[in-house]
Each structure stands twice: as C-alpha cells, then as structure tokens.
Amino acid sequence: MSPLPNSHVIPPGWAERHRPAAAATMQSPAVFRRISDGPAPYPVPEGWDGTEILWGTSEAPVLVRVQQLNRQAVTSAGEQPTSIHQYLVTAPVDGPPIRSGEQGDVIDVEGRRLRIVNESFGTYLWERDFTCIDNLTQQNPD
C-alpha cells in the first residue's frame, strides 16, 4: 500500500526539530584538535603542543556526550602491553569538517585525548557520532 498522495512518511524538518533534545544530553566540555602535519617551529613558541584547535576552546568548549563502547583490546607491541578502549562521542551537527581514520583528529574531553577513527553518517541526523579510541598506554599522567 502506498502512502497518501502529497504526504511524507518523515515530514520536512523532522531531524532539525529533534536536535535540541539530543543537544541537551551533551554535558562534557571538549576541544577538537588537529595534529600538526609539519615539524615544530623554531624556536618553539610558548604553549605550542603540535596541535591546532578546530572546534571549541578552553574558554568556550563544545559540549559532547561520551559513552564507552564495550570494545577493548589488550595486546603487546614490542614487548610493551597496550590497552585500547573505544568510545562513542556525540557532538552537535553544526561543527566543522573533522578528519577520521589513522591520521584522524583528536578530542580532548574528560581529561583524556581520544583519537577519532570514524564518523557515522546518516540521512536524518540529530547529532554527529564519532567512534574514538583511547590508547591507555600513550596517555601522559599528570
């Protein structure tokens, strides 16, 4: 049976109307960064960490939601044990282009630096979904 003439199964603007509800669940301040492609400048400026800010700042961060995925790997590389955890990080739809994959951008959130390995796409988006990894072996303790 076909839908009624001149009707829509999903009405125009449906995803946009639901975005405020999704955004209300995002409470963790985050900063999206890109790792520098080139060598460090000389002399190294004070505060330079090899990244450029893409989205959000420490004064005006992007609010995101972080959820651990039940996927983790404990392996050994060069006789050094590594522990990698995956997270789903959701962010508002209206952000800038973000790189994912092996040379993906990173998200500083909840005191961790997560590497973006995938961005999920869809037709009706309420939020942006990033799959990220946290390599616990490479985190710098304070």
JSON list of C-alpha atoms in Angstrom, two decimals:
[
{"chain": "A", "resi": 1, "resn": "MET", "atom": "CA", "xyz": [0.00, 0.00, 0.00]},
{"chain": "A", "resi": 2, "resn": "SER", "atom": "CA", "xyz": [1.42, 3.36, -0.97]},
{"chain": "A", "resi": 3, "resn": "PRO", "atom": "CA", "xyz": [1.36, 6.46, 1.25]},
{"chain": "A", "resi": 4, "resn": "LEU", "atom": "CA", "xyz": [-1.33, 9.03, 0.82]},
{"chain": "A", "resi": 5, "resn": "PRO", "atom": "CA", "xyz": [-0.78, 11.43, -2.08]},
{"chain": "A", "resi": 6, "resn": "ASN", "atom": "CA", "xyz": [1.07, 14.61, -1.12]},
{"chain": "A", "resi": 7, "resn": "SER", "atom": "CA", "xyz": [2.12, 13.18, 2.25]},
{"chain": "A", "resi": 8, "resn": "HIS", "atom": "CA", "xyz": [5.53, 12.38, 3.70]},
{"chain": "A", "resi": 9, "resn": "VAL", "atom": "CA", "xyz": [6.43, 9.43, 5.89]},
{"chain": "A", "resi": 10, "resn": "ILE", "atom": "CA", "xyz": [9.02, 11.66, 7.56]},
{"chain": "A", "resi": 11, "resn": "PRO", "atom": "CA", "xyz": [7.95, 15.31, 7.42]},
{"chain": "A", "resi": 12, "resn": "PRO", "atom": "CA", "xyz": [10.33, 18.08, 6.34]},
{"chain": "A", "resi": 13, "resn": "GLY", "atom": "CA", "xyz": [12.40, 19.43, 9.24]},
{"chain": "A", "resi": 14, "resn": "TRP", "atom": "CA", "xyz": [11.89, 16.30, 11.35]},
{"chain": "A", "resi": 15, "resn": "ALA", "atom": "CA", "xyz": [15.60, 15.85, 12.25]},
{"chain": "A", "resi": 16, "resn": "GLU", "atom": "CA", "xyz": [16.11, 19.57, 12.93]},
{"chain": "A", "resi": 17, "resn": "ARG", "atom": "CA", "xyz": [13.21, 19.59, 15.40]},
{"chain": "A", "resi": 18, "resn": "HIS", "atom": "CA", "xyz": [14.80, 16.76, 17.40]},
{"chain": "A", "resi": 19, "resn": "ARG", "atom": "CA", "xyz": [18.31, 18.24, 17.60]},
{"chain": "A", "resi": 20, "resn": "PRO", "atom": "CA", "xyz": [17.65, 20.35, 20.73]},
{"chain": "A", "resi": 21, "resn": "ALA", "atom": "CA", "xyz": [16.68, 17.20, 22.66]},
{"chain": "A", "resi": 22, "resn": "ALA", "atom": "CA", "xyz": [19.91, 15.47, 21.61]},
{"chain": "A", "resi": 23, "resn": "ALA", "atom": "CA", "xyz": [21.98, 18.58, 22.39]},
{"chain": "A", "resi": 24, "resn": "ALA", "atom": "CA", "xyz": [20.51, 18.70, 25.91]},
{"chain": "A", "resi": 25, "resn": "THR", "atom": "CA", "xyz": [22.19, 15.35, 26.66]},
{"chain": "A", "resi": 26, "resn": "MET", "atom": "CA", "xyz": [25.65, 16.74, 25.80]},
{"chain": "A", "resi": 27, "resn": "GLN", "atom": "CA", "xyz": [27.24, 17.95, 29.04]},
{"chain": "A", "resi": 28, "resn": "SER", "atom": "CA", "xyz": [31.01, 17.26, 28.77]},
{"chain": "A", "resi": 29, "resn": "PRO", "atom": "CA", "xyz": [33.21, 20.16, 27.62]},
{"chain": "A", "resi": 30, "resn": "ALA", "atom": "CA", "xyz": [35.50, 19.21, 24.74]},
{"chain": "A", "resi": 31, "resn": "VAL", "atom": "CA", "xyz": [38.01, 20.71, 22.30]},
{"chain": "A", "resi": 32, "resn": "PHE", "atom": "CA", "xyz": [38.55, 19.20, 18.85]},
{"chain": "A", "resi": 33, "resn": "ARG", "atom": "CA", "xyz": [42.16, 19.44, 17.62]},
{"chain": "A", "resi": 34, "resn": "ARG", "atom": "CA", "xyz": [44.20, 18.55, 14.54]},
{"chain": "A", "resi": 35, "resn": "ILE", "atom": "CA", "xyz": [47.70, 17.15, 14.99]},
{"chain": "A", "resi": 36, "resn": "SER", "atom": "CA", "xyz": [50.24, 19.23, 13.06]},
{"chain": "A", "resi": 37, "resn": "ASP", "atom": "CA", "xyz": [51.43, 17.75, 9.78]},
{"chain": "A", "resi": 38, "resn": "GLY", "atom": "CA", "xyz": [54.76, 19.52, 9.80]},
{"chain": "A", "resi": 39, "resn": "PRO", "atom": "CA", "xyz": [57.79, 19.87, 12.03]},
{"chain": "A", "resi": 40, "resn": "ALA", "atom": "CA", "xyz": [57.78, 22.03, 15.14]},
{"chain": "A", "resi": 41, "resn": "PRO", "atom": "CA", "xyz": [58.50, 25.72, 14.55]},
{"chain": "A", "resi": 42, "resn": "TYR", "atom": "CA", "xyz": [61.88, 27.01, 15.65]},
{"chain": "A", "resi": 43, "resn": "PRO", "atom": "CA", "xyz": [62.12, 28.34, 18.21]},
{"chain": "A", "resi": 44, "resn": "VAL", "atom": "CA", "xyz": [59.13, 26.55, 19.69]},
{"chain": "A", "resi": 45, "resn": "PRO", "atom": "CA", "xyz": [56.61, 29.18, 20.89]},
{"chain": "A", "resi": 46, "resn": "GLU", "atom": "CA", "xyz": [55.50, 29.01, 24.49]},
{"chain": "A", "resi": 47, "resn": "GLY", "atom": "CA", "xyz": [52.43, 26.79, 24.87]},
{"chain": "A", "resi": 48, "resn": "TRP", "atom": "CA", "xyz": [52.86, 25.11, 21.46]},
{"chain": "A", "resi": 49, "resn": "ASP", "atom": "CA", "xyz": [51.80, 21.45, 21.64]},
{"chain": "A", "resi": 50, "resn": "GLY", "atom": "CA", "xyz": [51.78, 20.41, 17.99]},
{"chain": "A", "resi": 51, "resn": "THR", "atom": "CA", "xyz": [48.03, 20.82, 17.53]},
{"chain": "A", "resi": 52, "resn": "GLU", "atom": "CA", "xyz": [45.66, 23.40, 16.11]},
{"chain": "A", "resi": 53, "resn": "ILE", "atom": "CA", "xyz": [42.21, 23.97, 17.54]},
{"chain": "A", "resi": 54, "resn": "LEU", "atom": "CA", "xyz": [39.39, 23.10, 15.14]},
{"chain": "A", "resi": 55, "resn": "TRP", "atom": "CA", "xyz": [36.29, 23.45, 17.28]},
{"chain": "A", "resi": 56, "resn": "GLY", "atom": "CA", "xyz": [35.83, 24.78, 20.79]},
{"chain": "A", "resi": 57, "resn": "THR", "atom": "CA", "xyz": [38.34, 26.37, 23.15]},
{"chain": "A", "resi": 58, "resn": "SER", "atom": "CA", "xyz": [39.10, 26.01, 26.82]},
{"chain": "A", "resi": 59, "resn": "GLU", "atom": "CA", "xyz": [37.04, 29.18, 27.40]},
{"chain": "A", "resi": 60, "resn": "ALA", "atom": "CA", "xyz": [34.18, 28.15, 25.06]},
{"chain": "A", "resi": 61, "resn": "PRO", "atom": "CA", "xyz": [34.27, 24.36, 24.67]},
{"chain": "A", "resi": 62, "resn": "VAL", "atom": "CA", "xyz": [31.95, 22.25, 22.55]},
{"chain": "A", "resi": 63, "resn": "LEU", "atom": "CA", "xyz": [29.58, 20.22, 24.71]},
{"chain": "A", "resi": 64, "resn": "VAL", "atom": "CA", "xyz": [29.62, 16.50, 23.86]},
{"chain": "A", "resi": 65, "resn": "ARG", "atom": "CA", "xyz": [28.40, 13.19, 25.28]},
{"chain": "A", "resi": 66, "resn": "VAL", "atom": "CA", "xyz": [30.88, 10.35, 25.85]},
{"chain": "A", "resi": 67, "resn": "GLN", "atom": "CA", "xyz": [29.84, 6.71, 26.08]},
{"chain": "A", "resi": 68, "resn": "GLN", "atom": "CA", "xyz": [32.20, 3.75, 26.42]},
{"chain": "A", "resi": 69, "resn": "LEU", "atom": "CA", "xyz": [31.65, 1.06, 23.83]},
{"chain": "A", "resi": 70, "resn": "ASN", "atom": "CA", "xyz": [32.09, -2.50, 25.01]},
{"chain": "A", "resi": 71, "resn": "ARG", "atom": "CA", "xyz": [35.08, -3.00, 22.75]},
{"chain": "A", "resi": 72, "resn": "GLN", "atom": "CA", "xyz": [38.55, -3.08, 24.15]},
{"chain": "A", "resi": 73, "resn": "ALA", "atom": "CA", "xyz": [41.80, -4.65, 23.11]},
{"chain": "A", "resi": 74, "resn": "VAL", "atom": "CA", "xyz": [44.79, -5.60, 25.21]},
{"chain": "A", "resi": 75, "resn": "THR", "atom": "CA", "xyz": [47.77, -6.50, 23.05]},
{"chain": "A", "resi": 76, "resn": "SER", "atom": "CA", "xyz": [51.53, -6.42, 23.19]},
{"chain": "A", "resi": 77, "resn": "ALA", "atom": "CA", "xyz": [53.64, -4.45, 20.72]},
{"chain": "A", "resi": 78, "resn": "GLY", "atom": "CA", "xyz": [57.41, -4.65, 21.05]},
{"chain": "A", "resi": 79, "resn": "GLU", "atom": "CA", "xyz": [57.03, -6.31, 24.44]},
{"chain": "A", "resi": 80, "resn": "GLN", "atom": "CA", "xyz": [55.02, -3.35, 25.70]},
{"chain": "A", "resi": 81, "resn": "PRO", "atom": "CA", "xyz": [51.45, -4.17, 26.69]},
{"chain": "A", "resi": 82, "resn": "THR", "atom": "CA", "xyz": [48.87, -1.80, 25.24]},
{"chain": "A", "resi": 83, "resn": "SER", "atom": "CA", "xyz": [45.27, -1.28, 26.27]},
{"chain": "A", "resi": 84, "resn": "ILE", "atom": "CA", "xyz": [42.90, 0.38, 23.81]},
{"chain": "A", "resi": 85, "resn": "HIS", "atom": "CA", "xyz": [39.31, 1.35, 24.64]},
{"chain": "A", "resi": 86, "resn": "GLN", "atom": "CA", "xyz": [36.66, 2.63, 22.22]},
{"chain": "A", "resi": 87, "resn": "TYR", "atom": "CA", "xyz": [34.19, 5.41, 22.91]},
{"chain": "A", "resi": 88, "resn": "LEU", "atom": "CA", "xyz": [31.23, 6.95, 21.13]},
{"chain": "A", "resi": 89, "resn": "VAL", "atom": "CA", "xyz": [31.45, 10.74, 21.30]},
{"chain": "A", "resi": 90, "resn": "THR", "atom": "CA", "xyz": [28.40, 12.66, 20.15]},
{"chain": "A", "resi": 91, "resn": "ALA", "atom": "CA", "xyz": [28.61, 16.33, 19.22]},
{"chain": "A", "resi": 92, "resn": "PRO", "atom": "CA", "xyz": [26.28, 18.94, 17.72]},
{"chain": "A", "resi": 93, "resn": "VAL", "atom": "CA", "xyz": [25.58, 18.62, 14.00]},
{"chain": "A", "resi": 94, "resn": "ASP", "atom": "CA", "xyz": [26.77, 22.12, 13.08]},
{"chain": "A", "resi": 95, "resn": "GLY", "atom": "CA", "xyz": [30.53, 21.65, 13.57]},
{"chain": "A", "resi": 96, "resn": "PRO", "atom": "CA", "xyz": [33.37, 21.96, 11.07]},
{"chain": "A", "resi": 97, "resn": "PRO", "atom": "CA", "xyz": [34.70, 19.11, 8.91]},
{"chain": "A", "resi": 98, "resn": "ILE", "atom": "CA", "xyz": [36.56, 16.58, 11.07]},
{"chain": "A", "resi": 99, "resn": "ARG", "atom": "CA", "xyz": [39.16, 14.04, 9.91]},
{"chain": "A", "resi": 100, "resn": "SER", "atom": "CA", "xyz": [38.86, 10.44, 10.99]},
{"chain": "A", "resi": 101, "resn": "GLY", "atom": "CA", "xyz": [41.00, 7.36, 10.50]},
{"chain": "A", "resi": 102, "resn": "GLU", "atom": "CA", "xyz": [44.67, 6.66, 11.07]},
{"chain": "A", "resi": 103, "resn": "GLN", "atom": "CA", "xyz": [45.56, 10.37, 10.77]},
{"chain": "A", "resi": 104, "resn": "GLY", "atom": "CA", "xyz": [42.33, 11.44, 12.46]},
{"chain": "A", "resi": 105, "resn": "ASP", "atom": "CA", "xyz": [41.76, 14.49, 14.58]},
{"chain": "A", "resi": 106, "resn": "VAL", "atom": "CA", "xyz": [41.60, 14.23, 18.36]},
{"chain": "A", "resi": 107, "resn": "ILE", "atom": "CA", "xyz": [39.12, 15.28, 21.04]},
{"chain": "A", "resi": 108, "resn": "ASP", "atom": "CA", "xyz": [40.26, 16.49, 24.44]},
{"chain": "A", "resi": 109, "resn": "VAL", "atom": "CA", "xyz": [37.46, 15.54, 26.82]},
{"chain": "A", "resi": 110, "resn": "GLU", "atom": "CA", "xyz": [37.21, 14.49, 30.48]},
{"chain": "A", "resi": 111, "resn": "GLY", "atom": "CA", "xyz": [40.98, 14.77, 30.87]},
{"chain": "A", "resi": 112, "resn": "ARG", "atom": "CA", "xyz": [41.64, 12.32, 28.02]},
{"chain": "A", "resi": 113, "resn": "ARG", "atom": "CA", "xyz": [42.80, 12.73, 24.43]},
{"chain": "A", "resi": 114, "resn": "LEU", "atom": "CA", "xyz": [40.70, 10.49, 22.17]},
{"chain": "A", "resi": 115, "resn": "ARG", "atom": "CA", "xyz": [41.64, 9.82, 18.53]},
{"chain": "A", "resi": 116, "resn": "ILE", "atom": "CA", "xyz": [38.73, 9.93, 16.06]},
{"chain": "A", "resi": 117, "resn": "VAL", "atom": "CA", "xyz": [38.71, 6.76, 13.95]},
{"chain": "A", "resi": 118, "resn": "ASN", "atom": "CA", "xyz": [35.26, 7.04, 12.36]},
{"chain": "A", "resi": 119, "resn": "GLU", "atom": "CA", "xyz": [32.38, 9.46, 11.89]},
{"chain": "A", "resi": 120, "resn": "SER", "atom": "CA", "xyz": [28.98, 7.87, 11.32]},
{"chain": "A", "resi": 121, "resn": "PHE", "atom": "CA", "xyz": [26.81, 9.34, 8.61]},
{"chain": "A", "resi": 122, "resn": "GLY", "atom": "CA", "xyz": [23.08, 9.13, 8.06]},
{"chain": "A", "resi": 123, "resn": "THR", "atom": "CA", "xyz": [20.16, 10.76, 6.35]},
{"chain": "A", "resi": 124, "resn": "TYR", "atom": "CA", "xyz": [18.36, 12.15, 9.40]},
{"chain": "A", "resi": 125, "resn": "LEU", "atom": "CA", "xyz": [20.96, 13.41, 11.85]},
{"chain": "A", "resi": 126, "resn": "TRP", "atom": "CA", "xyz": [20.22, 14.69, 15.33]},
{"chain": "A", "resi": 127, "resn": "GLU", "atom": "CA", "xyz": [23.89, 14.69, 16.33]},
{"chain": "A", "resi": 128, "resn": "ARG", "atom": "CA", "xyz": [27.35, 13.80, 14.99]},
{"chain": "A", "resi": 129, "resn": "ASP", "atom": "CA", "xyz": [28.62, 10.42, 16.13]},
{"chain": "A", "resi": 130, "resn": "PHE", "atom": "CA", "xyz": [32.37, 9.83, 16.36]},
{"chain": "A", "resi": 131, "resn": "THR", "atom": "CA", "xyz": [33.96, 6.49, 17.21]},
{"chain": "A", "resi": 132, "resn": "CYS", "atom": "CA", "xyz": [37.15, 7.22, 19.12]},
{"chain": "A", "resi": 133, "resn": "ILE", "atom": "CA", "xyz": [39.96, 5.23, 20.66]},
{"chain": "A", "resi": 134, "resn": "ASP", "atom": "CA", "xyz": [41.83, 5.83, 23.87]},
{"chain": "A", "resi": 135, "resn": "ASN", "atom": "CA", "xyz": [45.24, 4.19, 23.90]},
{"chain": "A", "resi": 136, "resn": "LEU", "atom": "CA", "xyz": [45.83, 4.00, 27.64]},
{"chain": "A", "resi": 137, "resn": "THR", "atom": "CA", "xyz": [49.49, 3.16, 27.06]},
{"chain": "A", "resi": 138, "resn": "GLN", "atom": "CA", "xyz": [50.10, 6.55, 25.40]},
{"chain": "A", "resi": 139, "resn": "GLN", "atom": "CA", "xyz": [48.33, 8.80, 27.90]},
{"chain": "A", "resi": 140, "resn": "ASN", "atom": "CA", "xyz": [50.61, 11.14, 29.83]},
{"chain": "A", "resi": 141, "resn": "PRO", "atom": "CA", "xyz": [49.98, 11.03, 33.58]},
{"chain": "A", "resi": 142, "resn": "ASP", "atom": "CA", "xyz": [49.87, 14.40, 35.31]}
]
